[in-house]
Coordinates of C-alpha atoms and ligand atoms in Angstrom, one line a residue:
X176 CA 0.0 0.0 0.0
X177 CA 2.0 2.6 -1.1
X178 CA 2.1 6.2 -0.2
X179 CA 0.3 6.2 2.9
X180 CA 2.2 8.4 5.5
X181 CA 1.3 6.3 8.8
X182 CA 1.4 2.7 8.3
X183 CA 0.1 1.9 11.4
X184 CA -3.3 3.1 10.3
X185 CA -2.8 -0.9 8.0
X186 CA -4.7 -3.2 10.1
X187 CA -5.3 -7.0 9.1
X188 CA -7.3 -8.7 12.1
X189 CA -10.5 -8.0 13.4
X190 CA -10.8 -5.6 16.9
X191 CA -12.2 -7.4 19.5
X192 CA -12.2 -6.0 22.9
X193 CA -9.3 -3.7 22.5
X194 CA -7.1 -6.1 21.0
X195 CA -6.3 -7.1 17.2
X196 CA -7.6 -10.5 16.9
X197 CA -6.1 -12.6 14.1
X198 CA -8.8 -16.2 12.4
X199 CA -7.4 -19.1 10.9
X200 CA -7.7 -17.8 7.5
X201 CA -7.4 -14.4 5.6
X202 CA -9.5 -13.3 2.8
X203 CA -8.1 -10.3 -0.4
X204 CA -8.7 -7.4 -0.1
X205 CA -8.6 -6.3 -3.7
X206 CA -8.3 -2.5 -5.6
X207 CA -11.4 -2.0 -8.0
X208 CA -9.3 0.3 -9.9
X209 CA -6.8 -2.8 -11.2
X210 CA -7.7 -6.1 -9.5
X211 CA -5.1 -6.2 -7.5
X212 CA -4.6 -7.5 -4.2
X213 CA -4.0 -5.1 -1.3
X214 CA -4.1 -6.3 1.5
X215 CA -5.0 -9.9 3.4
X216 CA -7.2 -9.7 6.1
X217 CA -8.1 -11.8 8.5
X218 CA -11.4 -14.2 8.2
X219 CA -13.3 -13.9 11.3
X220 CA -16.3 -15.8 11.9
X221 CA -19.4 -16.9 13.8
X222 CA -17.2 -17.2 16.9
X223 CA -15.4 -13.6 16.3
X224 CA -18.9 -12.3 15.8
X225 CA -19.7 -14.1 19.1
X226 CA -16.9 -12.9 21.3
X227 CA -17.3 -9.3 20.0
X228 CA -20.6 -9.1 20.8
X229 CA -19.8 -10.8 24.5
X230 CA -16.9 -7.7 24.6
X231 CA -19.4 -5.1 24.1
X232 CA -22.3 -6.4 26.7
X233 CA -19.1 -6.6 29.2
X234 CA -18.0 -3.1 28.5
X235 CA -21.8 -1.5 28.3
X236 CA -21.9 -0.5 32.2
X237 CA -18.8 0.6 32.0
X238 CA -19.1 3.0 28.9
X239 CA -22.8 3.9 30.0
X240 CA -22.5 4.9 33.4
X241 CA -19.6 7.6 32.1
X242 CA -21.0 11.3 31.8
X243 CA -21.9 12.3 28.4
X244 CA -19.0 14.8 28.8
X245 CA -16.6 12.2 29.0
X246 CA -17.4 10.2 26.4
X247 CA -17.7 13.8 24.1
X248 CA -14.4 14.3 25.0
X249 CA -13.2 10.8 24.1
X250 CA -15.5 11.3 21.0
X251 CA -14.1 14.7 20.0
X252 CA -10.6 12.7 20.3
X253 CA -11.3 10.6 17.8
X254 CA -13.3 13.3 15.7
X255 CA -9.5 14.9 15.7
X256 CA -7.4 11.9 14.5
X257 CA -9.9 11.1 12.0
X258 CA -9.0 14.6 10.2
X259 CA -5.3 14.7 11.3
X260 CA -4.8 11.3 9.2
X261 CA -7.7 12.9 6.7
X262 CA -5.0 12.0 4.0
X263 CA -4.1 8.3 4.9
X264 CA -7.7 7.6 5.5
X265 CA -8.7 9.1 1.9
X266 CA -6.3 6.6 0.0
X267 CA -7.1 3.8 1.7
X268 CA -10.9 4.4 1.1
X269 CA -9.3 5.0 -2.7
X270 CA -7.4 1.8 -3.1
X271 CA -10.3 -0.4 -1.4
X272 CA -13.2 1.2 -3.0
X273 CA -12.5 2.5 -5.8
X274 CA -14.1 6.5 -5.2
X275 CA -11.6 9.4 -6.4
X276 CA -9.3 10.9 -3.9
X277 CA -10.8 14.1 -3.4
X278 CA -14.2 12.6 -2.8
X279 CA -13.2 9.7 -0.1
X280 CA -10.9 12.6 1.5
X281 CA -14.4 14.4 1.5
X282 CA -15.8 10.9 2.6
X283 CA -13.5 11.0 5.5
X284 CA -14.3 14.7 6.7
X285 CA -18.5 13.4 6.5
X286 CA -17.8 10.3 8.8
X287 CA -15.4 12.7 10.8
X288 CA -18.3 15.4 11.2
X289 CA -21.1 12.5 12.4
X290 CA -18.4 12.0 15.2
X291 CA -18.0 15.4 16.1
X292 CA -22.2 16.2 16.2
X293 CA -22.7 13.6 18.3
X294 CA -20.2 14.6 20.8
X295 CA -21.7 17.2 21.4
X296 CA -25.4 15.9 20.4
X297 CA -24.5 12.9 23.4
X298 CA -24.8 15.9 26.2
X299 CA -28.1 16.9 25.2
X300 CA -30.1 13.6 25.7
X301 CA -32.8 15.4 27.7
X302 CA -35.8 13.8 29.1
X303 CA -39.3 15.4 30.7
X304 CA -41.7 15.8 33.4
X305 CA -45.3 15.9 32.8
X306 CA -48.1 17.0 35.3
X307 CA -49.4 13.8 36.5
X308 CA -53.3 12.7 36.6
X309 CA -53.5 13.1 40.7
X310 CA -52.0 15.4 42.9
X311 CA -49.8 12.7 44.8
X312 CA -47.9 11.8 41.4
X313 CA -45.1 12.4 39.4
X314 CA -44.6 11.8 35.8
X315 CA -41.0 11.6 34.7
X316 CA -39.5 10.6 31.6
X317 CA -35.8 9.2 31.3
X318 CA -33.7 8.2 28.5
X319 CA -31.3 5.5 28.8
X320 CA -28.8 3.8 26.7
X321 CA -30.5 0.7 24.5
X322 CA -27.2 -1.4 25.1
X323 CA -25.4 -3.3 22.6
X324 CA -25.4 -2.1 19.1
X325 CA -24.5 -4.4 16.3
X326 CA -24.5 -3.2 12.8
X327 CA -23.6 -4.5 9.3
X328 CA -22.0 -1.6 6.9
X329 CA -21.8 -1.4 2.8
X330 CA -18.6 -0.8 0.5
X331 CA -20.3 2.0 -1.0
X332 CA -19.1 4.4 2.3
X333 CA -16.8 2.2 3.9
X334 CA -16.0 4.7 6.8
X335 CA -19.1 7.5 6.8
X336 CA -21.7 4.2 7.2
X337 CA -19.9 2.8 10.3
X338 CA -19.0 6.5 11.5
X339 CA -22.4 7.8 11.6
X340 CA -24.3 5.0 13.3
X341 CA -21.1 4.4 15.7
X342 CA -20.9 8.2 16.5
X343 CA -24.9 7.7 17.5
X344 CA -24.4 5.0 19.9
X345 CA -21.3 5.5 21.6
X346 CA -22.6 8.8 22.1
X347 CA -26.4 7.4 23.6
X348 CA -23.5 5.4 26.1
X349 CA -24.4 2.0 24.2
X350 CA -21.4 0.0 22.6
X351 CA -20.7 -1.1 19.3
X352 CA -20.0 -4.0 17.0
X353 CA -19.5 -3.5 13.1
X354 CA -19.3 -6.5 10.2
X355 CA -17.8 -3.8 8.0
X356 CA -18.6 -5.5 4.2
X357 CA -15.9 -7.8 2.9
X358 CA -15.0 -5.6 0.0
X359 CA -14.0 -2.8 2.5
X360 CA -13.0 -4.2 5.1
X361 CA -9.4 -1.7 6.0
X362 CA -11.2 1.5 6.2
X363 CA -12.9 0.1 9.2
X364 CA -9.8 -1.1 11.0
X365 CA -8.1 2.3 10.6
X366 CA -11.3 3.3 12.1
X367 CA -10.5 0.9 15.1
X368 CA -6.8 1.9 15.4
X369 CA -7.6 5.6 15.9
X370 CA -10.6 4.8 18.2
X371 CA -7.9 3.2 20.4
X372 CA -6.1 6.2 20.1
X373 CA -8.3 8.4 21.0
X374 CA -9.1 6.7 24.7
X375 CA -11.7 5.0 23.6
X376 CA -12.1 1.9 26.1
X377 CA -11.7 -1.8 25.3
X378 CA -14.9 -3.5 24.2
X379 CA -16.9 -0.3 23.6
X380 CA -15.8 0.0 19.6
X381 CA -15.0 -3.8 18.0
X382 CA -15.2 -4.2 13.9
X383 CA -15.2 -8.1 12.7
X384 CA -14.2 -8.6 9.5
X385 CA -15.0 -11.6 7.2
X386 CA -16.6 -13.3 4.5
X387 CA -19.3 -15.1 5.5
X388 CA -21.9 -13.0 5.7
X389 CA -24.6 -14.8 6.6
X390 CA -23.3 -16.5 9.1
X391 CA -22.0 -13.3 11.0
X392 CA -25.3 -11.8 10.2
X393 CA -26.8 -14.4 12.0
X394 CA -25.1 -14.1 14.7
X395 CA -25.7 -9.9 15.0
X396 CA -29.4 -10.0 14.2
X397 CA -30.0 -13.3 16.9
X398 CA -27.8 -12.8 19.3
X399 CA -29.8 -12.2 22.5
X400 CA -27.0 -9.3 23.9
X401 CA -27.6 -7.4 20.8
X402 CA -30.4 -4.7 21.6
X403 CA -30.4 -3.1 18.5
X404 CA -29.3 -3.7 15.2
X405 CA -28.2 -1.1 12.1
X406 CA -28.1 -1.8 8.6
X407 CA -27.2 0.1 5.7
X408 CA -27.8 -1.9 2.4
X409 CA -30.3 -3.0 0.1
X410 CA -33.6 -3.5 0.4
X411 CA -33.9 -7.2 -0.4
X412 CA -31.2 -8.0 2.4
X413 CA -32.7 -5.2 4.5
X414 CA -35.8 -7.4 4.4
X415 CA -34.4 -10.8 5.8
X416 CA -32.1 -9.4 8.5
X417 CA -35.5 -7.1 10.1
X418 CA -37.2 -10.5 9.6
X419 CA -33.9 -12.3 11.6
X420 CA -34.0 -9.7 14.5
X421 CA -38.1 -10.2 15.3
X422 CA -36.9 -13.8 17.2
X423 CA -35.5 -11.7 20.0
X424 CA -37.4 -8.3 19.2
X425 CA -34.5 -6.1 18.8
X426 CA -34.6 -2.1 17.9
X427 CA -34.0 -2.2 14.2
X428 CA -33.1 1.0 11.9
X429 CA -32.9 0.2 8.3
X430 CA -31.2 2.5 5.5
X431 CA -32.1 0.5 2.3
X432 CA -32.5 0.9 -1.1
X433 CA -33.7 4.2 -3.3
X434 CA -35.1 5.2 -6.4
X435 CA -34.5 9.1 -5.8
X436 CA -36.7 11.3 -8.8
X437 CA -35.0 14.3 -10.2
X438 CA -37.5 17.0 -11.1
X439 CA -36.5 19.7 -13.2
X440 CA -39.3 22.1 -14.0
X441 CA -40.0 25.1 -16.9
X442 CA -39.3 27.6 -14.1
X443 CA -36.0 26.0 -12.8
X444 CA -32.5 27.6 -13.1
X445 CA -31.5 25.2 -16.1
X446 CA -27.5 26.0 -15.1
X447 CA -28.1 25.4 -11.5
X448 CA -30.2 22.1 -11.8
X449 CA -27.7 20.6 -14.2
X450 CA -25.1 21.3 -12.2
X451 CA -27.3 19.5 -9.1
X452 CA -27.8 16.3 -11.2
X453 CA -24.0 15.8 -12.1
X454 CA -23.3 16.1 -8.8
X455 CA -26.3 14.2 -7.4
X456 CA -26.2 11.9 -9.7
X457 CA -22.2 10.7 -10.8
X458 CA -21.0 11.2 -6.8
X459 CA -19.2 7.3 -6.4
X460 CA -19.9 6.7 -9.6
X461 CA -23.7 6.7 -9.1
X462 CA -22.8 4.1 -6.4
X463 CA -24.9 5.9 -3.4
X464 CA -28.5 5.1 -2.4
X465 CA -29.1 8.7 -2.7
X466 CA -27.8 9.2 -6.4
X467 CA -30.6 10.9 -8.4
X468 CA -31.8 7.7 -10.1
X469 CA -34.7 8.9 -13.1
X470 CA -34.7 12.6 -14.2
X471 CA -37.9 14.1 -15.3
X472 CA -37.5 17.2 -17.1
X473 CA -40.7 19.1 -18.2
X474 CA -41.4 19.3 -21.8
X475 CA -40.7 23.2 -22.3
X476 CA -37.2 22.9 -20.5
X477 CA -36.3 19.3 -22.0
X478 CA -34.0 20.8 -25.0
X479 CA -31.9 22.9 -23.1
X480 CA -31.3 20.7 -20.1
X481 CA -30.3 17.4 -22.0
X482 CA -27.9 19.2 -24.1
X483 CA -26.4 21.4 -21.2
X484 CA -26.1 18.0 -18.9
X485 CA -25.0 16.2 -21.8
X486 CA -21.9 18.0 -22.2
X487 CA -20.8 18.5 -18.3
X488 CA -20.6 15.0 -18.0
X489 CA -19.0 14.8 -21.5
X490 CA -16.3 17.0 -19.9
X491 CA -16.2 14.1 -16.9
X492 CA -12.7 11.4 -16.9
X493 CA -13.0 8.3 -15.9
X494 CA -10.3 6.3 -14.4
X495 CA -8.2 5.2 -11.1
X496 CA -9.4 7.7 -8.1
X497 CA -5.7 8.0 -7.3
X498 CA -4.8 9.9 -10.5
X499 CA -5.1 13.4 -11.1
X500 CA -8.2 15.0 -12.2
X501 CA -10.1 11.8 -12.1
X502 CA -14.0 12.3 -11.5
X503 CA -15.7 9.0 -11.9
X504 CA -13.9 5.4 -10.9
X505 CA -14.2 1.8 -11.1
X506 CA -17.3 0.2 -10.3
X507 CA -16.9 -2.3 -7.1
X508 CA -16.7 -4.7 -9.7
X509 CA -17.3 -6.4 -12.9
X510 CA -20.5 -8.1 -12.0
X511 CA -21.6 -4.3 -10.6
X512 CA -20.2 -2.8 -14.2
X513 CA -22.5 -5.9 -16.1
X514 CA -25.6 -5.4 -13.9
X515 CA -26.1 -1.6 -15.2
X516 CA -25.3 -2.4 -18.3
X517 CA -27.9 -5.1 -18.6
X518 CA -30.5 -2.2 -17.4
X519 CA -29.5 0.1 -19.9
X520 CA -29.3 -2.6 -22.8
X521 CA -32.5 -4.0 -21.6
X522 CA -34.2 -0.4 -21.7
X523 CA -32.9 -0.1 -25.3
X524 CA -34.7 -2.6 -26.1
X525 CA -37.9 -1.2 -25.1
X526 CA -37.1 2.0 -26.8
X527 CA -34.9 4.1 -24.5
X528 CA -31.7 5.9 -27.0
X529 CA -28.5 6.6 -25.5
X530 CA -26.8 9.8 -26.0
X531 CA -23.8 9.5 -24.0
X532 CA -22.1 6.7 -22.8
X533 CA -23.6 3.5 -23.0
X534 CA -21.3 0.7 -22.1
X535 CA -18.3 -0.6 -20.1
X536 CA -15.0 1.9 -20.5
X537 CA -12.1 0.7 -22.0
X538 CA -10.8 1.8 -18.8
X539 CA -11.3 -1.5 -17.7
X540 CA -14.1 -4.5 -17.0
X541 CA -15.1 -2.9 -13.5
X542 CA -16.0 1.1 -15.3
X543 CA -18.9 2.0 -16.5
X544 CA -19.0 5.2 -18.7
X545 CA -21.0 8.0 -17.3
X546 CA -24.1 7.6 -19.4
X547 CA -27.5 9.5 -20.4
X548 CA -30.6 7.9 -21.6
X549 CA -33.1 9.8 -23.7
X550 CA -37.1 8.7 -25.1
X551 CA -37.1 6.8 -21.2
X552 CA -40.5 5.9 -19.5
X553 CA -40.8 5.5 -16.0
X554 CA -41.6 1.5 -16.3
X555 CA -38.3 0.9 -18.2
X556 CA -35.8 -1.6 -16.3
X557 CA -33.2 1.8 -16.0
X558 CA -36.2 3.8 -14.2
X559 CA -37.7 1.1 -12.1
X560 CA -34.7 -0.2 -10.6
X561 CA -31.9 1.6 -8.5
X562 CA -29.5 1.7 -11.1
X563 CA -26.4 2.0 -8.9
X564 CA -24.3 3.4 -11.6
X565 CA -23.7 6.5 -13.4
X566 CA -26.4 6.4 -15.8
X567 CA -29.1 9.6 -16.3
X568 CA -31.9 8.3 -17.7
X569 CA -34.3 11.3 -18.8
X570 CA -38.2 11.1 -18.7
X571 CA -40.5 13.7 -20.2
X572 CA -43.1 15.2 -18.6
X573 CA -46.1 17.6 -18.9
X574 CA -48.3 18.7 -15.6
X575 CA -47.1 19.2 -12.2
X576 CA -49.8 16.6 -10.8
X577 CA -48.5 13.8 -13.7
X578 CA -44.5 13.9 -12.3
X579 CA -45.4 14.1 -8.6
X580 CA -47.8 10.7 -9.4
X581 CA -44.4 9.0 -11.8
X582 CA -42.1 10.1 -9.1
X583 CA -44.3 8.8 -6.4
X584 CA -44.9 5.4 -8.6
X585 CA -41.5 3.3 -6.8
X586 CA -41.7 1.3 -3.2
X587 CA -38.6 3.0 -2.5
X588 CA -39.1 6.6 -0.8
X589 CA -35.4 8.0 0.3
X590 CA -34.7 10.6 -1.0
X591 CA -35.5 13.0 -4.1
X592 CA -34.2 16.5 -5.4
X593 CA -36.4 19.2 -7.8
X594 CA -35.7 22.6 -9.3
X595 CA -38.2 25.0 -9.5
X596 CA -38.7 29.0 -8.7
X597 CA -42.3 29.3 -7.6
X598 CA -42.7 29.8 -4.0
X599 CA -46.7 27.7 -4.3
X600 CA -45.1 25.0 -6.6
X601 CA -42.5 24.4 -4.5
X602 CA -44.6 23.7 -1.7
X603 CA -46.8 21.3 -3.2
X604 CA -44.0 19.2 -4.8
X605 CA -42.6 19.1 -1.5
X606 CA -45.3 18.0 0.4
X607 CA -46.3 15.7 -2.3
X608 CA -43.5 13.4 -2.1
X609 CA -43.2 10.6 -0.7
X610 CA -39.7 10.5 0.2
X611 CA -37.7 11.3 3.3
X612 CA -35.5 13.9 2.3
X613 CA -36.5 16.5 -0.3
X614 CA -33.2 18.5 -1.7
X615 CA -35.2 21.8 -3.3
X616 CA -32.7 23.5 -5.6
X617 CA -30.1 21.3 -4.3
X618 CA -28.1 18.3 -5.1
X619 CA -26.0 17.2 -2.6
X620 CA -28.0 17.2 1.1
X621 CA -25.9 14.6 3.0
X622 CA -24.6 16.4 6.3
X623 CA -24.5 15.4 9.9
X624 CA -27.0 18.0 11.1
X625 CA -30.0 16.8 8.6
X626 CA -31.8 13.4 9.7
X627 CA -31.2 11.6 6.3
X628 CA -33.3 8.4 6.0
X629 CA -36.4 7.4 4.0
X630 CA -40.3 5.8 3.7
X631 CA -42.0 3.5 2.7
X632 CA -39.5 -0.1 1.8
X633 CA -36.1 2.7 2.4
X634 CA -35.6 1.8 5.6
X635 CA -36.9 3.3 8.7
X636 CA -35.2 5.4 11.7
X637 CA -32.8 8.6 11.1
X638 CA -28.9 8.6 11.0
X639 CA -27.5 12.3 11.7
X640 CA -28.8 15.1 13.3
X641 CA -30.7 15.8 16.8
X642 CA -32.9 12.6 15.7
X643 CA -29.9 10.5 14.8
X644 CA -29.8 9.7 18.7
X645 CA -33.3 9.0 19.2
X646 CA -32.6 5.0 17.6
X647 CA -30.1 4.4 20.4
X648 CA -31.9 5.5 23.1
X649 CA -34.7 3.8 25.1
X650 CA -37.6 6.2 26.9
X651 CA -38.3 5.3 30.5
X652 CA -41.2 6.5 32.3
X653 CA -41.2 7.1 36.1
X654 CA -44.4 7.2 38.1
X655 CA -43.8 8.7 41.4
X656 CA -46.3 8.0 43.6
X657 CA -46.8 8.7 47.3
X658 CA -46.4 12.3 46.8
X659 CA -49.5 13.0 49.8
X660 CA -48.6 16.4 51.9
Ligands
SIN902 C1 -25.5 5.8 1.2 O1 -25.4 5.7 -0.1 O2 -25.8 4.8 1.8 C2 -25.3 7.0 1.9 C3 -25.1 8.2 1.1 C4 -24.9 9.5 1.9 O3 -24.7 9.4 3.1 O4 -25.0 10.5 1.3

């Protein structure tokens, strides 16, 4: 792994109760960028999964009964190592996952941020009294800690996913276990060594890294220690783990799968909106559940918007995320790369033209070319699916009513973006979707202040902001009674 300034920060074993924890075997660790190998990691297992989760139910009293201002302080810690190795951390998100430089440097400063809100978020975990139904009560509400937290992360964000759910609990005085995914798995240990750093105490933070993901989900979603488990991923594996955690009737929170509309209507700032949708839409490649996923542009508007989009990402270079200048990088891999292509062949087929783009980049099997898809309807394969890739395919529309009712037409409901000028419209379209998170003029609305999460068969709970704690915290009512002068 060359070029990385601290080489500490290079962990192969899992993190188990404060100590680096090697298995029997090792899995690759491979670039996306070239296919090579990086790095050998150690394969951990049902009985790693085990003993992490036995570390963190032995550490809970421990890390719950500290003030929140001592774990803010060991938080802010860590918030600070995070950005001081801002560089390391960057290129080894680059080498594992493929994203350019720039953006997993900008990854690291998100995940980073998630740590520092909830440092300070963790001292604010108020609770209530309410005037009681006799004058010898007391009503008074507590929050408390769930417990243990156990939590299964995506390659897409290899260290914001873990940050901002980790950040959440340790904050809330609960402790932590992560099954980072396989194709990621070294973002997370750097994670680990700098939580170490920071103070952070044995059994609180522990990331368990293999490939058998079944069998360590298993053991996360069942185990009777784990009060509550976190998943960022798709839908369809969303569904089976919420379905593994009713045995023991654990907390869930669920960030799954999207389908996010694009709205661009006659009245929008054509410049502005374009600019949106590049960025909303080729961030990772188009590998983000947020990525604008079907762009409707109204009829009057349709001209000058597919020509301006068409040639900013034109002007976009695809290729290894450690080179210069690089915008858009490899796919996670070739079966990734195939599966959009077989969307946007398929929709082809049905009558969709392609105006840019189109198919796998010479670059190599894992890149797909940043593509835009023209004559589109919203029951095409490209439009009903989440594309995960950096394909814009553009629908037509007329009315106001007609795109709110095609945008609305998806089980998916994270999140959606539309441009537009008038002050009524804006309202309506807003309220009228069904999605959790509505960027109005605005592409990019990932932060740690806004509670980002979505309806309907997205997912369910809220990761960032003053509601990002809520999911780690249980509400405890006391009745005082007795009370009699
Ligand atoms: C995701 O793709 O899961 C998260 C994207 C984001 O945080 O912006």
């Amino acid at each position: 792994m060359q070029g990385i300034q601290d080489p500490k920060l290079i962990k192969h074993f899992s993190y188990i109760n404060g100590s680096w924890h090697s298995s029997e075997t090792e899995f690759d660790v491979t670039n996306p960028a070239t296919g090579d190998v990086i790095a050998k990691v150690s394969n951990a297992g049902i009985a790693e999964t085990e003993l992490a989760v036995k570390s963190a139910k032995a550490a809970l009293a421990m890390w719950s009964e500290k003030s929140a201002n001592e774990r803010a302080h060991l938080l802010r810690n860590w918030f600070n190592l995070m950005m001081q190795h801002q560089d390391d951390l960057g290129r080894i998100l680059t080498l594992e996952q493929g994203k350019p430089l720039a953006e997993a440097k900008g990854e690291i400063a998100y995940g980073a941020a998630f740590i520092e809100w909830f440092a300070e978020e963790g001292k604010r975990v108020y609770g209530d009294t309410i005037p009681g139904p006799s004058a010898d009560k007391r009503i008074i509400v507590i929050k408390q800690p769930v417990g243990v937290v156990a939590s299964i992360t995506p390659w897409n964000f290899p260290n914001a996913m873990i940050a901002r759910k980790a950040a959440a609990a340790l904050a809330a005085g609960c402790t932590f276990v992560v099954r980072p995914a396989a194709q990621t798995p070294l973002s997370a240990l750097a994670m680990a060594e700098l939580a170490e750093r920071a103070g952070i105490p044995a059994g609180v933070f522990n990331v368990v890294t293999g490939d058998d993901a079944h069998g360590m989900g298993e053991v996360l979603t069942q185990h009777p220690d784990v009060a509550k488990f976190t998943f960022t991923g798709s839908t369809a594996v969303g569904k089976l783990l919420i379905a593994q955690c009713a045995s023991t009737v654990k907390k869930v929170s669920m960030e799954l799968g999207g389908n996010a509309p694009f709205i661009v209507f006659d009245d929008a700032d054509i410049d502005a909106a374009v600019q949106g949708a590049v960025a909303s839409k080729y961030r990772n490649a188009g590998q983000t559940c947020v990525c604008t996923n079907r762009i409707f542009v109204q009829q009057g508007v349709i001209k000058e918007f597919t020509e301006k989009l068409t040639a900013s990402v034109a002007a976009l270079n695809i290729g290894n995320g450690l080179t210069d200048g690089i915008n858009i990088g490899p796919m996670i891999s070739k079966s990734a790369a195939d599966g959009v292509n077989k969307l946007v062949t398929e929709s082809v087929a049905a009558g969709a033209k392609i105006i840019l783009g189109g198919n796998i980049d010479q670059a190599g099997e894992n890149f797909y070319q940043p593509t835009i898809m023209t004559n589109v309807t919203n029951d095409m394969p490209i439009a009903a699916n989440e594309i995960f890739g950096p394909v814009s395919p553009i629908i037509c529309f007329t009315y106001e009513a007609e795109v709110i009712a095609m945008a609305n037409d998806s089980p998916y409901g994270l999140a959606s973006y539309f441009y537009a000028r008038d002050i009524g419209r804006i309202w309506r379209v807003a309220e009228g979707l069904e999605y959790g998170m509505v960027g109005i003029n605005e592409g990019i609305i990932s932060n740690a202040a806004a509670p980002f999460g979505g309806m309907k068969q997205s997912g369910n709970g809220r990761e960032g902001s003053k509601y990002g704690l809520d999911d780690y915290l249980e509400i405890k009512y006391l009745c005082m009674g007795g009370l009699d002068k």
